[in-house]
mmCIF file of C-alpha atoms and ligand atoms in Angstrom:
data_model
loop_
_atom_site.group_PDB
_atom_site.id
_atom_site.type_symbol
_atom_site.label_atom_id
_atom_site.label_comp_id
_atom_site.label_asym_id
_atom_site.label_seq_id
_atom_site.Cartn_x
_atom_site.Cartn_y
_atom_site.Cartn_z
ATOM 1 C CA MET A 3 21.553 -9.869 -21.141
ATOM 2 C CA THR A 4 24.018 -7.383 -19.638
ATOM 3 C CA GLN A 5 23.985 -7.497 -15.853
ATOM 4 C CA VAL A 6 23.857 -3.986 -14.499
ATOM 5 C CA THR A 7 26.072 -3.322 -11.470
ATOM 6 C CA LYS A 8 26.340 -0.608 -8.847
ATOM 7 C CA ASP A 9 29.447 0.727 -10.600
ATOM 8 C CA HIS A 10 27.549 1.142 -13.878
ATOM 9 C CA ILE A 11 24.865 3.058 -12.015
ATOM 10 C CA ILE A 12 27.317 5.332 -10.215
ATOM 11 C CA ASP A 13 29.128 6.013 -13.523
ATOM 12 C CA ALA A 14 25.846 6.938 -15.182
ATOM 13 C CA LEU A 15 24.940 9.215 -12.286
ATOM 14 C CA LYS A 16 28.235 11.078 -12.634
ATOM 15 C CA THR A 17 26.711 12.628 -15.757
ATOM 16 C CA VAL A 18 23.757 14.024 -13.792
ATOM 17 C CA ASP A 19 24.267 17.571 -12.602
ATOM 18 C CA SER A 20 22.996 18.249 -9.086
ATOM 19 C CA GLY A 21 21.645 21.615 -10.165
ATOM 20 C CA THR A 22 23.406 23.131 -7.181
ATOM 21 C CA GLY A 23 26.650 24.694 -8.357
ATOM 22 C CA GLY A 24 28.305 22.416 -10.848
ATOM 23 C CA LEU A 25 28.750 19.186 -8.906
ATOM 24 C CA ASP A 26 27.142 15.947 -10.052
ATOM 25 C CA VAL A 27 24.760 14.007 -7.793
ATOM 26 C CA THR A 28 27.387 11.451 -6.763
ATOM 27 C CA ALA A 29 29.905 14.154 -5.846
ATOM 28 C CA ARG A 30 27.216 15.705 -3.632
ATOM 29 C CA GLY A 31 26.929 12.362 -1.829
ATOM 30 C CA TRP A 32 23.198 12.199 -2.482
ATOM 31 C CA VAL A 33 23.008 8.684 -3.942
ATOM 32 C CA GLN A 34 21.863 6.231 -1.263
ATOM 33 C CA ASP A 35 20.563 2.696 -0.897
ATOM 34 C CA ILE A 36 20.997 1.366 -4.433
ATOM 35 C CA VAL A 37 18.947 -1.808 -4.857
ATOM 36 C CA ILE A 38 19.293 -3.970 -7.976
ATOM 37 C CA LYS A 39 16.991 -6.897 -8.608
ATOM 38 C CA ASP A 40 16.854 -8.699 -11.954
ATOM 39 C CA GLY A 41 17.497 -5.514 -13.894
ATOM 40 C CA HIS A 42 15.138 -3.406 -11.758
ATOM 41 C CA VAL A 43 16.941 -0.575 -10.025
ATOM 42 C CA ALA A 44 15.822 1.623 -7.147
ATOM 43 C CA PHE A 45 17.697 4.156 -5.080
ATOM 44 C CA ALA A 46 17.248 7.386 -3.166
ATOM 45 C CA LEU A 47 18.679 10.831 -3.671
ATOM 46 C CA GLU A 48 19.072 12.127 -0.160
ATOM 47 C CA VAL A 49 18.925 15.881 -0.528
ATOM 48 C CA PRO A 50 18.771 18.900 1.782
ATOM 49 C CA PRO A 51 15.117 19.293 2.856
ATOM 50 C CA ASP A 52 14.798 22.911 1.716
ATOM 51 C CA LEU A 53 15.759 21.953 -1.854
ATOM 52 C CA GLY A 54 13.349 18.989 -2.061
ATOM 53 C CA PRO A 55 10.659 20.024 -4.584
ATOM 54 C CA LYS A 56 13.114 22.045 -6.700
ATOM 55 C CA LEU A 57 15.129 18.935 -7.417
ATOM 56 C CA GLU A 58 12.365 17.016 -9.194
ATOM 57 C CA PRO A 59 14.044 17.601 -12.606
ATOM 58 C CA VAL A 60 17.319 16.249 -11.205
ATOM 59 C CA ARG A 61 15.479 13.178 -9.921
ATOM 60 C CA ALA A 62 13.915 12.637 -13.330
ATOM 61 C CA GLN A 63 17.311 13.013 -15.045
ATOM 62 C CA ALA A 64 18.905 10.520 -12.663
ATOM 63 C CA GLU A 65 16.096 8.080 -13.379
ATOM 64 C CA LYS A 66 16.532 8.468 -17.115
ATOM 65 C CA ALA A 67 20.334 8.128 -16.951
ATOM 66 C CA VAL A 68 19.975 4.801 -15.145
ATOM 67 C CA TYR A 69 17.033 3.612 -17.235
ATOM 68 C CA ASP A 70 19.082 4.173 -20.399
ATOM 69 C CA LEU A 71 21.810 1.777 -19.225
ATOM 70 C CA PRO A 72 21.919 -1.591 -20.959
ATOM 71 C CA GLY A 73 20.296 -4.304 -18.849
ATOM 72 C CA VAL A 74 18.030 -1.947 -16.894
ATOM 73 C CA LEU A 75 14.333 -2.834 -17.096
ATOM 74 C CA SER A 76 13.038 -0.184 -14.723
ATOM 75 C CA ALA A 77 14.486 2.599 -12.635
ATOM 76 C CA THR A 78 12.830 4.123 -9.595
ATOM 77 C CA VAL A 79 14.483 7.094 -7.962
ATOM 78 C CA VAL A 80 13.014 8.790 -4.930
ATOM 79 C CA LEU A 81 13.934 12.086 -3.368
ATOM 80 C CA THR A 82 14.312 11.863 0.378
ATOM 81 C CA ALA A 83 15.156 14.643 2.736
ATOM 82 C CA GLU A 84 18.085 14.240 5.094
ATOM 83 C CA LYS A 85 15.961 15.329 8.030
ATOM 84 C CA LYS A 86 12.851 13.179 7.609
ATOM 85 C CA ALA A 87 10.967 16.178 6.257
ATOM 86 C CA ALA A 88 8.165 13.963 4.970
ATOM 87 C CA GLN A 89 7.281 13.004 8.505
ATOM 88 C CA SER A 90 6.536 16.461 9.805
ATOM 89 C CA PRO A 91 3.071 17.308 8.578
ATOM 90 C CA GLN A 92 2.839 20.741 7.103
ATOM 91 C CA PRO A 93 -0.311 22.609 7.941
ATOM 92 C CA ASN A 94 -2.256 23.399 4.835
ATOM 93 C CA SER A 95 -5.390 25.240 4.026
ATOM 94 C CA GLY A 96 -8.558 23.391 4.974
ATOM 95 C CA SER A 97 -7.650 19.763 5.447
ATOM 96 C CA GLY A 98 -4.560 20.303 7.562
ATOM 97 C CA ARG A 99 -2.508 17.905 5.439
ATOM 98 C CA GLU A 100 -0.605 18.422 2.253
ATOM 99 C CA GLN A 101 -1.756 15.690 -0.065
ATOM 100 C CA LEU A 102 -0.691 13.965 -3.235
ATOM 101 C CA ALA A 103 -2.736 14.711 -6.323
ATOM 102 C CA LEU A 104 -3.960 11.484 -7.897
ATOM 103 C CA PRO A 105 -6.279 12.538 -10.705
ATOM 104 C CA GLY A 106 -8.309 9.734 -12.237
ATOM 105 C CA ILE A 107 -8.784 7.957 -8.909
ATOM 106 C CA LYS A 108 -12.200 8.763 -7.446
ATOM 107 C CA SER A 109 -11.890 7.259 -3.957
ATOM 108 C CA ILE A 110 -9.063 5.753 -1.963
ATOM 109 C CA VAL A 111 -9.799 3.409 0.917
ATOM 110 C CA ALA A 112 -7.125 2.220 3.353
ATOM 111 C CA ILE A 113 -7.295 -1.268 4.835
ATOM 112 C CA ALA A 114 -5.358 -1.065 8.075
ATOM 113 C CA SER A 115 -4.637 -2.968 11.252
ATOM 114 C CA GLY A 116 -3.071 -2.071 14.564
ATOM 115 C CA LYS A 117 -0.591 -4.936 14.231
ATOM 116 C CA GLY A 118 0.683 -7.510 11.752
ATOM 117 C CA GLY A 119 -0.663 -10.976 11.069
ATOM 118 C CA VAL A 120 -4.371 -10.294 11.576
ATOM 119 C CA GLY A 121 -5.229 -10.883 7.913
ATOM 120 C CA LYS A 122 -5.162 -7.306 6.654
ATOM 121 C CA SER A 123 -3.658 -8.232 3.276
ATOM 122 C CA THR A 124 -6.009 -11.192 2.845
ATOM 123 C CA THR A 125 -8.924 -8.861 3.543
ATOM 124 C CA ALA A 126 -7.592 -6.153 1.223
ATOM 125 C CA VAL A 127 -7.193 -8.497 -1.727
ATOM 126 C CA ASN A 128 -10.604 -10.128 -1.288
ATOM 127 C CA VAL A 129 -12.364 -6.788 -0.827
ATOM 128 C CA ALA A 130 -10.627 -5.470 -3.960
ATOM 129 C CA VAL A 131 -11.667 -8.488 -6.054
ATOM 130 C CA ALA A 132 -15.194 -8.208 -4.605
ATOM 131 C CA LEU A 133 -15.406 -4.522 -5.581
ATOM 132 C CA ALA A 134 -14.395 -5.487 -9.130
ATOM 133 C CA LYS A 135 -17.131 -8.131 -9.155
ATOM 134 C CA LEU A 136 -19.586 -5.398 -8.158
ATOM 135 C CA GLY A 137 -18.638 -3.587 -11.357
ATOM 136 C CA LYS A 138 -16.170 -1.040 -9.978
ATOM 137 C CA ARG A 139 -12.907 -0.139 -11.669
ATOM 138 C CA VAL A 140 -10.491 -1.175 -8.949
ATOM 139 C CA ALA A 141 -6.839 -0.604 -8.122
ATOM 140 C CA LEU A 142 -4.942 -2.204 -5.282
ATOM 141 C CA PHE A 143 -1.920 -0.378 -3.943
ATOM 142 C CA ASP A 144 0.341 -2.497 -1.771
ATOM 143 C CA ALA A 145 1.783 -0.060 0.748
ATOM 144 C CA ASP A 146 2.898 -2.907 3.008
ATOM 145 C CA ILE A 147 6.451 -2.163 2.013
ATOM 146 C CA PHE A 148 7.970 -4.368 4.710
ATOM 147 C CA GLY A 149 6.014 -7.476 3.713
ATOM 148 C CA PRO A 150 4.519 -6.995 0.256
ATOM 149 C CA SER A 151 2.220 -9.930 -0.449
ATOM 150 C CA MET A 152 0.023 -8.695 -3.302
ATOM 151 C CA PRO A 153 2.035 -10.194 -6.183
ATOM 152 C CA ARG A 154 1.552 -13.644 -4.625
ATOM 153 C CA MET A 155 -2.046 -13.145 -3.491
ATOM 154 C CA LEU A 156 -3.120 -11.937 -6.929
ATOM 155 C CA GLY A 157 -1.240 -14.696 -8.750
ATOM 156 C CA LEU A 158 1.322 -12.312 -10.247
ATOM 157 C CA ALA A 159 4.455 -13.407 -8.389
ATOM 158 C CA GLY A 160 7.569 -13.236 -10.536
ATOM 159 C CA GLN A 161 5.999 -10.861 -13.061
ATOM 160 C CA LYS A 162 7.211 -7.333 -13.653
ATOM 161 C CA PRO A 163 5.127 -4.303 -14.551
ATOM 162 C CA HIS A 164 6.196 -2.752 -17.826
ATOM 163 C CA SER A 165 7.741 0.702 -17.735
ATOM 164 C CA ASP A 166 8.077 2.962 -20.747
ATOM 165 C CA GLY A 167 10.598 5.202 -19.023
ATOM 166 C CA THR A 168 8.073 7.773 -17.821
ATOM 167 C CA LYS A 169 5.154 5.710 -16.537
ATOM 168 C CA VAL A 170 4.799 2.228 -15.119
ATOM 169 C CA HIS A 171 1.869 0.196 -16.409
ATOM 170 C CA PRO A 172 0.274 -1.734 -13.566
ATOM 171 C CA LEU A 173 -0.268 -5.462 -13.807
ATOM 172 C CA GLU A 174 -3.834 -6.726 -13.599
ATOM 173 C CA ASN A 175 -5.499 -9.940 -12.461
ATOM 174 C CA HIS A 176 -8.952 -10.904 -11.126
ATOM 175 C CA GLY A 177 -10.194 -7.549 -12.418
ATOM 176 C CA VAL A 178 -7.817 -5.566 -10.204
ATOM 177 C CA LYS A 179 -4.898 -3.349 -11.235
ATOM 178 C CA VAL A 180 -2.055 -3.648 -8.799
ATOM 179 C CA MET A 181 1.240 -2.030 -7.862
ATOM 180 C CA SER A 182 3.562 -3.373 -5.217
ATOM 181 C CA ILE A 183 7.182 -3.008 -4.226
ATOM 182 C CA GLY A 184 7.019 -6.815 -4.248
ATOM 183 C CA PHE A 185 7.424 -6.697 -8.037
ATOM 184 C CA MET A 186 10.901 -5.310 -7.480
ATOM 185 C CA VAL A 187 12.096 -7.182 -4.438
ATOM 186 C CA ALA A 188 11.577 -10.767 -3.336
ATOM 187 C CA GLU A 189 8.790 -11.294 -0.798
ATOM 188 C CA ASP A 190 11.039 -13.377 1.434
ATOM 189 C CA ASN A 191 13.887 -10.907 1.142
ATOM 190 C CA PRO A 192 12.382 -7.460 1.544
ATOM 191 C CA VAL A 193 14.563 -4.405 1.447
ATOM 192 C CA VAL A 194 15.418 -3.029 4.836
ATOM 193 C CA TRP A 195 14.168 0.469 4.182
ATOM 194 C CA ARG A 196 15.521 3.380 6.094
ATOM 195 C CA SER A 197 12.538 5.287 7.392
ATOM 196 C CA PRO A 198 12.998 8.519 5.399
ATOM 197 C CA MET A 199 13.010 6.462 2.231
ATOM 198 C CA VAL A 200 9.777 4.600 2.858
ATOM 199 C CA MET A 201 7.367 7.435 2.203
ATOM 200 C CA GLY A 202 9.425 8.622 -0.768
ATOM 201 C CA ALA A 203 9.311 5.163 -2.305
ATOM 202 C CA LEU A 204 5.557 4.824 -1.717
ATOM 203 C CA GLU A 205 4.801 8.235 -3.181
ATOM 204 C CA GLN A 206 6.949 7.571 -6.205
ATOM 205 C CA MET A 207 5.184 4.263 -6.796
ATOM 206 C CA LEU A 208 1.776 5.913 -6.531
ATOM 207 C CA LYS A 209 2.648 8.771 -8.863
ATOM 208 C CA ASP A 210 4.682 6.879 -11.455
ATOM 209 C CA VAL A 211 1.918 4.428 -12.256
ATOM 210 C CA ASP A 212 -0.482 4.996 -15.115
ATOM 211 C CA TRP A 213 -3.582 3.905 -13.188
ATOM 212 C CA GLY A 214 -6.147 5.040 -15.732
ATOM 213 C CA ASP A 215 -9.647 5.824 -14.455
ATOM 214 C CA ILE A 216 -10.318 4.114 -11.153
ATOM 215 C CA ASP A 217 -13.481 4.139 -9.018
ATOM 216 C CA ILE A 218 -11.926 2.748 -5.869
ATOM 217 C CA MET A 219 -8.302 2.236 -4.938
ATOM 218 C CA VAL A 220 -7.788 -0.150 -2.028
ATOM 219 C CA VAL A 221 -4.571 0.488 -0.091
ATOM 220 C CA ASP A 222 -3.037 -2.379 1.863
ATOM 221 C CA MET A 223 -1.427 -0.316 4.608
ATOM 222 C CA PRO A 224 1.728 -1.289 6.466
ATOM 223 C CA PRO A 225 0.679 -2.902 9.783
ATOM 224 C CA GLY A 226 0.769 -0.809 12.914
ATOM 225 C CA THR A 227 0.499 2.843 13.786
ATOM 226 C CA GLY A 228 4.011 4.236 13.408
ATOM 227 C CA ASP A 229 5.363 7.205 11.498
ATOM 228 C CA THR A 230 4.992 5.572 8.076
ATOM 229 C CA GLN A 231 1.324 4.831 8.631
ATOM 230 C CA LEU A 232 0.668 8.305 9.965
ATOM 231 C CA THR A 233 2.457 10.006 7.084
ATOM 232 C CA MET A 234 0.735 7.771 4.566
ATOM 233 C CA SER A 235 -2.682 8.672 6.038
ATOM 234 C CA GLN A 236 -1.839 12.351 5.721
ATOM 235 C CA ARG A 237 -0.259 12.355 2.284
ATOM 236 C CA VAL A 238 -2.708 10.134 0.446
ATOM 237 C CA PRO A 239 -6.172 11.661 -0.014
ATOM 238 C CA LEU A 240 -8.058 8.874 1.755
ATOM 239 C CA ALA A 241 -11.846 8.744 1.527
ATOM 240 C CA GLY A 242 -11.801 6.489 4.555
ATOM 241 C CA ALA A 243 -10.160 3.657 6.454
ATOM 242 C CA VAL A 244 -11.262 0.146 7.371
ATOM 243 C CA ILE A 245 -9.727 -1.527 10.421
ATOM 244 C CA VAL A 246 -9.173 -5.291 10.421
ATOM 245 C CA SER A 247 -8.885 -7.026 13.765
ATOM 246 C CA THR A 248 -8.915 -10.521 15.234
ATOM 247 C CA PRO A 249 -11.147 -11.186 18.233
ATOM 248 C CA GLN A 250 -8.445 -11.488 20.872
ATOM 249 C CA ASP A 251 -8.637 -8.585 23.275
ATOM 250 C CA ILE A 252 -5.071 -7.611 22.653
ATOM 251 C CA ALA A 253 -5.603 -7.288 18.914
ATOM 252 C CA LEU A 254 -8.661 -5.179 19.598
ATOM 253 C CA LEU A 255 -6.547 -2.908 21.725
ATOM 254 C CA ASP A 256 -4.287 -2.508 18.706
ATOM 255 C CA ALA A 257 -7.322 -1.900 16.539
ATOM 256 C CA ARG A 258 -8.267 1.013 18.786
ATOM 257 C CA LYS A 259 -4.822 2.479 18.264
ATOM 258 C CA GLY A 260 -5.301 2.193 14.498
ATOM 259 C CA LEU A 261 -8.670 3.824 14.717
ATOM 260 C CA ASN A 262 -7.374 6.678 16.831
ATOM 261 C CA MET A 263 -4.528 7.304 14.435
ATOM 262 C CA PHE A 264 -6.944 7.862 11.524
ATOM 263 C CA ARG A 265 -9.187 10.026 13.669
ATOM 264 C CA LYS A 266 -6.221 12.191 14.613
ATOM 265 C CA VAL A 267 -5.564 12.972 10.954
ATOM 266 C CA GLU A 268 -9.289 13.331 10.217
ATOM 267 C CA VAL A 269 -9.632 10.325 7.948
ATOM 268 C CA PRO A 270 -13.178 8.952 8.287
ATOM 269 C CA ILE A 271 -13.412 5.429 9.677
ATOM 270 C CA LEU A 272 -15.658 3.348 7.427
ATOM 271 C CA GLY A 273 -15.863 0.534 9.948
ATOM 272 C CA MET A 274 -14.286 -2.576 11.427
ATOM 273 C CA ILE A 275 -13.954 -6.136 10.124
ATOM 274 C CA GLU A 276 -13.400 -9.089 12.440
ATOM 275 C CA ASN A 277 -11.121 -11.658 10.827
ATOM 276 C CA MET A 278 -10.582 -15.240 12.041
ATOM 277 C CA SER A 279 -13.589 -14.639 14.246
ATOM 278 C CA HIS A 280 -14.492 -18.316 14.603
ATOM 279 C CA TYR A 281 -13.314 -21.667 13.294
ATOM 280 C CA ILE A 282 -15.161 -23.872 10.831
ATOM 281 C CA CYS A 283 -14.075 -27.522 11.037
ATOM 282 C CA PRO A 284 -13.061 -28.534 7.500
ATOM 283 C CA SER A 285 -14.337 -32.097 7.882
ATOM 284 C CA CYS A 286 -17.687 -31.632 9.635
ATOM 285 C CA GLY A 287 -18.467 -27.954 9.119
ATOM 286 C CA HIS A 288 -18.915 -27.476 12.874
ATOM 287 C CA ARG A 289 -18.472 -23.916 14.062
ATOM 288 C CA GLU A 290 -16.114 -23.403 16.986
ATOM 289 C CA ASP A 291 -15.730 -20.063 18.747
ATOM 290 C CA ILE A 292 -12.098 -20.347 19.767
ATOM 291 C CA PHE A 293 -11.893 -16.845 21.055
ATOM 292 C CA SER A 294 -14.853 -15.013 22.383
ATOM 293 C CA THR A 295 -16.201 -13.685 19.129
ATOM 294 C CA GLY A 296 -18.069 -10.459 18.605
ATOM 295 C CA GLY A 297 -15.306 -8.360 20.144
ATOM 296 C CA ALA A 298 -14.909 -6.236 17.060
ATOM 297 C CA GLU A 299 -18.646 -5.627 16.870
ATOM 298 C CA LYS A 300 -18.666 -4.518 20.494
ATOM 299 C CA THR A 301 -15.583 -2.375 20.068
ATOM 300 C CA ALA A 302 -16.993 -0.860 16.906
ATOM 301 C CA LYS A 303 -20.100 0.148 18.854
ATOM 302 C CA GLU A 304 -18.086 1.576 21.715
ATOM 303 C CA LEU A 305 -15.975 3.565 19.334
ATOM 304 C CA GLU A 306 -19.008 4.729 17.386
ATOM 305 C CA THR A 307 -18.040 3.188 14.112
ATOM 306 C CA ASP A 308 -19.764 0.574 11.979
ATOM 307 C CA PHE A 309 -19.175 -3.151 12.114
ATOM 308 C CA LEU A 310 -18.798 -4.255 8.498
ATOM 309 C CA GLY A 311 -18.752 -8.027 8.926
ATOM 310 C CA ASP A 312 -16.726 -11.036 10.038
ATOM 311 C CA LEU A 313 -14.794 -13.860 8.417
ATOM 312 C CA PRO A 314 -14.038 -17.226 9.991
ATOM 313 C CA LEU A 315 -10.629 -18.832 10.325
ATOM 314 C CA ASP A 316 -10.829 -21.232 7.412
ATOM 315 C CA LEU A 317 -8.043 -23.029 5.612
ATOM 316 C CA LYS A 318 -9.762 -22.305 2.286
ATOM 317 C CA ILE A 319 -9.227 -18.574 2.762
ATOM 318 C CA ARG A 320 -5.500 -19.095 3.304
ATOM 319 C CA GLU A 321 -5.053 -21.704 0.579
ATOM 320 C CA THR A 322 -6.795 -19.657 -2.082
ATOM 321 C CA SER A 323 -4.824 -16.488 -1.391
ATOM 322 C CA ASP A 324 -1.572 -18.459 -1.199
ATOM 323 C CA ALA A 325 -2.440 -19.899 -4.610
ATOM 324 C CA GLY A 326 -2.986 -16.440 -6.102
ATOM 325 C CA THR A 327 -6.739 -16.912 -6.545
ATOM 326 C CA PRO A 328 -8.481 -15.083 -3.678
ATOM 327 C CA ILE A 329 -11.589 -16.941 -2.527
ATOM 328 C CA VAL A 330 -13.926 -14.294 -3.974
ATOM 329 C CA SER A 331 -12.524 -15.238 -7.366
ATOM 330 C CA ALA A 332 -11.882 -18.959 -6.792
ATOM 331 C CA ASP A 333 -15.261 -19.772 -5.245
ATOM 332 C CA PRO A 334 -17.589 -16.801 -5.695
ATOM 333 C CA ASP A 335 -20.652 -18.682 -4.427
ATOM 334 C CA SER A 336 -19.058 -19.743 -1.142
ATOM 335 C CA PRO A 337 -20.315 -18.130 2.080
ATOM 336 C CA HIS A 338 -16.873 -16.527 2.576
ATOM 337 C CA ALA A 339 -16.970 -14.879 -0.841
ATOM 338 C CA LYS A 340 -20.482 -13.637 -0.038
ATOM 339 C CA ALA A 341 -19.217 -12.158 3.227
ATOM 340 C CA TYR A 342 -16.475 -10.274 1.375
ATOM 341 C CA LEU A 343 -18.939 -9.125 -1.300
ATOM 342 C CA ASP A 344 -21.276 -7.867 1.393
ATOM 343 C CA ILE A 345 -18.431 -5.954 3.074
ATOM 344 C CA ALA A 346 -17.290 -4.553 -0.294
ATOM 345 C CA ALA A 347 -20.834 -3.358 -1.081
ATOM 346 C CA LYS A 348 -21.008 -1.545 2.277
ATOM 347 C CA ILE A 349 -17.647 0.115 1.635
ATOM 348 C CA ALA A 350 -18.651 1.133 -1.897
ATOM 349 C CA ALA A 351 -21.945 2.570 -0.648
ATOM 350 C CA LYS A 352 -20.236 4.577 2.087
ATOM 351 C CA VAL A 353 -17.720 6.005 -0.339
ATOM 352 C CA ASP A 354 -20.370 6.760 -2.978
ATOM 353 C CA ASP A 355 -23.137 8.233 -0.903
ATOM 354 C CA GLY A 356 -21.113 10.994 0.681
ATOM 355 C CA THR A 357 -21.146 9.411 4.145
ATOM 356 C CA THR A 358 -17.474 10.208 3.859
ATOM 357 C CA LYS A 359 -16.049 13.163 2.085
ATOM 358 C CA SER A 360 -12.853 13.031 0.098
ATOM 359 C CA ALA A 361 -10.551 15.826 1.166
ATOM 360 C CA PRO A 362 -9.686 18.103 -1.750
ATOM 361 C CA ASN A 363 -6.609 17.173 -3.709
ATOM 362 C CA ILE A 364 -3.762 19.543 -3.151
ATOM 363 C CA SER A 365 -0.773 19.150 -5.397
ATOM 364 C CA MET A 366 2.619 18.853 -3.740
ATOM 365 C CA GLY A 367 3.903 21.806 -5.670
ATOM 366 C CA SER A 368 6.326 20.235 -8.098
HETATM 367 P P1 ADP B 416 -1.480 -9.213 7.611
HETATM 368 O O1 ADP B 416 -1.599 -8.525 6.296
HETATM 369 O O2 ADP B 416 -2.393 -8.645 8.664
HETATM 370 O O3 ADP B 416 -0.081 -9.364 8.100
HETATM 371 P P2 ADP B 416 -2.160 -11.643 6.137
HETATM 372 O O4 ADP B 416 -3.340 -11.247 5.354
HETATM 373 O O5 ADP B 416 -0.837 -11.736 5.456
HETATM 374 O O6 ADP B 416 -2.022 -10.707 7.439
HETATM 375 O O7 ADP B 416 -2.525 -13.004 6.866
HETATM 376 C C1 ADP B 416 -1.605 -13.701 7.698
HETATM 377 C C2 ADP B 416 -1.778 -15.207 7.446
HETATM 378 O O8 ADP B 416 -3.072 -15.622 7.871
HETATM 379 C C3 ADP B 416 -1.690 -15.580 5.980
HETATM 380 O O9 ADP B 416 -1.047 -16.822 5.867
HETATM 381 C C4 ADP B 416 -3.154 -15.708 5.554
HETATM 382 O O10 ADP B 416 -3.323 -16.620 4.480
HETATM 383 C C5 ADP B 416 -3.797 -16.206 6.803
HETATM 384 N N1 ADP B 416 -5.200 -15.787 6.946
HETATM 385 C C6 ADP B 416 -5.679 -14.534 6.925
HETATM 386 N N2 ADP B 416 -7.023 -14.519 7.110
HETATM 387 C C7 ADP B 416 -7.399 -15.826 7.246
HETATM 388 C C8 ADP B 416 -8.647 -16.499 7.471
HETATM 389 N N3 ADP B 416 -9.793 -15.810 7.639
HETATM 390 N N4 ADP B 416 -8.645 -17.855 7.538
HETATM 391 C C9 ADP B 416 -7.483 -18.546 7.409
HETATM 392 N N5 ADP B 416 -6.285 -17.996 7.206
HETATM 393 C C10 ADP B 416 -6.226 -16.638 7.138
#
């Protein structure tokens, strides 16, 4: 198969008019951060912020020009503003945040953590599979753009979603439809995204996918509470957020930060999950409380949010997700699977019964 190169892409883009006085998009200097991986191409058009929404047709043309090149399997082009426009929230009627319109998706729930490595992705994937087992139509959106792990955890590593040039068709496994930047870049070699591009790339991924009708979309958020997380929580119409924490005090401190971030942007907190809360000895089944457990439950109470449940530190949880068969799927009768199912049922009930209200969808005006 023809190997597409940067030069081919630039040549193709020379045929795309910038829509701003005769120059093409390369002559304007807008083309940035071209990434090519096994025939999948992504890049940004860095445009003046005031022109942003008007240039959607130019973005679409650029995408088509590259997609039509021999050897290109998918093309993802995002518009980014030179001045980080996406990060300054624009006041809007009612909700105070201008949000993406995602018709067909009833509720979106963010799984978040104040810092990395607490098991947020492991929780997200197991909760998603559990929701599917409860009969929901489930999507999982991997927004952990710096360390996308969903292709591996769902047993889809190395596969590519099919694109028909306008829409990307999500891959599906264990009853869950999934989209992840990990399908385009290697997990161990993630793209070093420049911050203005992150939100653009995430939004494009969300919008370009033909999700179909979905009851609950689980979002695996990027860890931490920086600009990306804040923008994401404002731009995506979240029905609520779940905070994952480990019992160490320091992680709980981070969990509070996560919680406060969502409160600031008026996203309802559905509750907290304590991960790796205690250790079960694989040979004798003895329970060992390595850290003082129950911290998340206490913190949840203090912060007036619900405690949704806890999961032990158990090799089986890691091994099953590493193998691409989350424990809820691999061993649905195990106590761990039951714990995830119980948590998933609580989340589903909260989203369904109006304990949380979805903010109205407001289109981004393109
Ligand atoms: P995060 O998304 O917060 O960075 P991950 O979900 O990627 O964290 O988990 C980090 C590591 O810990 C992974 O190797 C994962 O398999 C492992 N892990 C997560 N939760 C558990 C658990 N309850 N028991 C054992 N290993 C776990």
